Coordinates of C-alpha atoms in Angstrom, one line a residue:
I1 CA 105.1 78.7 -12.8
A2 CA 105.4 78.4 -16.6
V3 CA 102.0 80.6 -17.0
A4 CA 103.2 83.2 -14.5
F5 CA 106.6 83.5 -16.3
L6 CA 104.9 83.8 -19.6
M7 CA 102.4 86.3 -18.4
S8 CA 105.2 88.5 -16.5
T9 CA 107.4 88.3 -19.8
L10 CA 104.4 89.3 -22.2
C11 CA 103.0 92.0 -20.0
Y12 CA 106.5 93.7 -19.3
E13 CA 107.4 93.4 -23.3
R14 CA 104.0 95.0 -24.0
L15 CA 104.6 97.8 -21.4
V16 CA 108.1 98.4 -22.6
S17 CA 107.2 98.6 -26.1
G18 CA 104.5 101.0 -25.2
L19 CA 107.4 103.3 -23.9
L20 CA 109.7 102.9 -26.7
D21 CA 107.2 104.6 -28.8
R22 CA 107.4 107.7 -26.5
E23 CA 109.6 110.8 -27.7
D24 CA 109.9 111.8 -24.0
V25 CA 113.8 112.4 -23.2
H26 CA 113.3 111.2 -19.9
T27 CA 111.5 107.9 -20.7
Q28 CA 114.3 107.1 -23.2
A29 CA 117.1 108.0 -20.6
L30 CA 115.0 105.5 -18.0
L31 CA 114.9 102.7 -20.9
E32 CA 118.5 103.2 -21.8
R33 CA 119.8 102.8 -18.2
A34 CA 117.3 99.6 -17.8
G35 CA 119.1 98.0 -21.0
R36 CA 115.8 98.1 -22.9
V37 CA 117.2 100.7 -25.7
T38 CA 120.2 99.4 -27.6
A39 CA 121.2 100.7 -31.1
D40 CA 122.4 97.0 -31.5
S41 CA 119.6 94.8 -33.0
E42 CA 121.8 91.8 -32.7
S43 CA 121.7 92.3 -28.7
M44 CA 117.8 92.7 -29.0
T45 CA 117.6 89.5 -30.8
T46 CA 120.0 87.7 -28.3
Q47 CA 118.0 89.0 -25.4
Q48 CA 114.8 87.6 -27.0
A49 CA 116.5 84.1 -27.7
R50 CA 117.6 84.0 -24.1
R51 CA 113.9 84.8 -23.0
N52 CA 112.6 82.0 -25.3
W53 CA 115.0 79.4 -24.1
I54 CA 114.1 80.2 -20.3
L55 CA 110.3 80.1 -21.3
A56 CA 110.9 76.7 -23.0
I57 CA 112.9 75.3 -20.1
T58 CA 110.5 76.6 -17.5
S59 CA 107.5 74.9 -19.7
L60 CA 109.4 71.7 -20.0
I61 CA 109.9 71.6 -16.1
A62 CA 106.2 72.3 -15.6
L63 CA 105.3 69.6 -18.0
A64 CA 107.4 67.0 -15.9
G65 CA 106.2 68.2 -12.7
I66 CA 102.4 68.0 -13.9
S67 CA 103.0 64.5 -15.4
N68 CA 104.5 63.4 -12.1
T69 CA 101.5 64.8 -10.2
M70 CA 98.9 63.0 -12.5
L71 CA 100.8 59.5 -12.1
L72 CA 101.0 59.8 -8.3
G73 CA 97.2 60.7 -8.7
I74 CA 96.8 57.4 -10.5
T75 CA 98.8 55.2 -8.0
E76 CA 96.6 56.6 -5.3
R77 CA 93.5 55.6 -7.2
F78 CA 94.3 52.1 -8.3
R79 CA 91.4 50.4 -6.6
E80 CA 89.0 53.0 -7.9
I81 CA 90.1 52.7 -11.4
G82 CA 90.0 48.9 -11.0
T83 CA 86.6 49.0 -9.8
M84 CA 85.4 51.3 -12.8
K85 CA 87.0 48.9 -15.1
C86 CA 85.4 45.8 -13.3
L87 CA 82.0 47.6 -13.7
G88 CA 82.6 48.0 -17.6
A89 CA 84.0 51.4 -17.8
P90 CA 85.8 51.7 -21.2
D91 CA 89.2 53.0 -21.4
R92 CA 88.1 56.1 -23.1
L93 CA 86.0 57.0 -20.2
I94 CA 88.8 56.7 -17.8
V95 CA 91.0 59.0 -20.3
R96 CA 88.3 61.4 -20.4
L97 CA 87.9 61.5 -16.6
F98 CA 91.8 62.2 -16.2
F99 CA 91.6 64.9 -19.1
I100 CA 88.7 66.6 -17.2
E101 CA 90.6 66.5 -13.9
T102 CA 93.7 68.1 -15.7
F103 CA 91.9 70.6 -17.3
L104 CA 90.1 71.9 -14.5
L105 CA 93.2 71.8 -12.4
G106 CA 95.2 73.3 -15.3
G107 CA 92.8 76.1 -15.7
F108 CA 92.6 76.9 -12.2
A109 CA 96.6 76.9 -12.0
A110 CA 96.7 79.3 -15.1
L111 CA 94.4 81.8 -13.4
I112 CA 96.6 81.8 -10.6
G113 CA 99.7 82.1 -12.9
L114 CA 97.9 85.0 -14.8
I115 CA 97.4 87.0 -11.7
S116 CA 100.5 86.5 -10.1
G117 CA 102.4 87.2 -13.5
F118 CA 100.5 90.3 -14.1
I119 CA 101.6 91.4 -10.4
L120 CA 105.1 90.3 -11.0
S121 CA 105.4 92.4 -14.4
V122 CA 103.6 95.5 -12.9
L123 CA 106.3 95.4 -9.9
Q124 CA 109.2 94.7 -12.2
F125 CA 108.0 97.4 -14.5
A126 CA 107.8 99.9 -11.7
A127 CA 111.3 99.0 -10.1
V128 CA 113.5 98.7 -13.1
L129 CA 112.1 101.6 -14.9
E130 CA 111.5 103.8 -11.8
I131 CA 107.8 104.5 -12.9
D132 CA 105.0 105.1 -10.7
L133 CA 102.0 103.1 -10.7
H134 CA 99.5 105.6 -11.4
G135 CA 97.3 105.3 -14.4
I136 CA 96.2 101.9 -14.8
G137 CA 95.2 101.9 -18.2
A138 CA 98.4 100.8 -19.7
Y139 CA 98.7 97.9 -17.3
A140 CA 95.1 96.8 -17.9
F141 CA 95.5 96.7 -21.7
A142 CA 98.9 95.0 -21.4
F143 CA 97.1 92.4 -19.1
L144 CA 94.1 91.8 -21.6
Q145 CA 96.6 91.6 -24.5
S146 CA 98.7 88.9 -22.8
A147 CA 96.2 87.0 -20.7
P148 CA 94.6 84.9 -23.5
I149 CA 98.0 83.7 -24.8
A150 CA 99.2 82.8 -21.3
F151 CA 96.0 81.2 -20.2
V152 CA 95.6 79.0 -23.4
G153 CA 99.5 78.2 -23.3
G154 CA 99.1 77.0 -19.5
T155 CA 95.9 75.0 -20.4
V156 CA 97.5 73.5 -23.4
L157 CA 100.7 72.5 -21.4
T158 CA 98.5 70.8 -18.7
I159 CA 96.6 68.7 -21.2
L160 CA 99.7 67.6 -23.0
A161 CA 101.1 66.6 -19.7
A162 CA 98.3 64.4 -18.9
L163 CA 98.5 62.4 -22.2
Y164 CA 100.8 59.8 -20.5
P165 CA 99.3 59.5 -17.2
A166 CA 95.8 59.1 -18.9
Q167 CA 97.2 56.3 -21.1
V168 CA 98.6 54.7 -18.0
A169 CA 95.3 54.5 -16.2
S170 CA 93.5 53.4 -19.1
R171 CA 95.5 50.3 -19.8
M172 CA 95.6 49.2 -16.3
R173 CA 94.3 45.6 -15.8
P174 CA 91.3 45.5 -13.4
A175 CA 92.6 42.4 -11.4
E176 CA 96.0 43.8 -10.9
A177 CA 94.4 47.3 -9.8
L178 CA 92.1 45.5 -7.4
R179 CA 94.9 43.5 -5.7
S180 CA 97.2 46.3 -5.2
E181 CA 98.1 47.6 -1.8
I182 CA 99.0 51.3 -2.4

């Protein structure tokens, strides 16, 4: 969700900033009606601050959700973790396994977020500004500019969310893990 929101916001802003450079009266009227052109720089700063807060809150919610999911995965695999530890697996290996799993899941989720965020931004751009979707060049350029930022942001977010669950898994005592009935 956080990646889709970030991607949508970045693409939409890049598309609108491309239109702001146009001198076309019709385009400027559309931007004014959509609330994108204001003479007041304080208003633009307030809008940007509001978007940043919403993005931060969305990221925190995603962070909590990912951590919760990883903790659930640990509780479902108590016995497997206990068996690995009994066979001599070091804590580093268990942490590494959870990071690899989180990285793969986060990368896949980030790709889905990129695609859905791009689609949402194009639809929002077309609906709010009443511009047809012909001429894919501007959309592709906005996607190529925004995709690396959103993908890296989403992947880093998932890795940060896995820190605590991976530590919980690595500190598990083998005997307790094997005795658990979950």
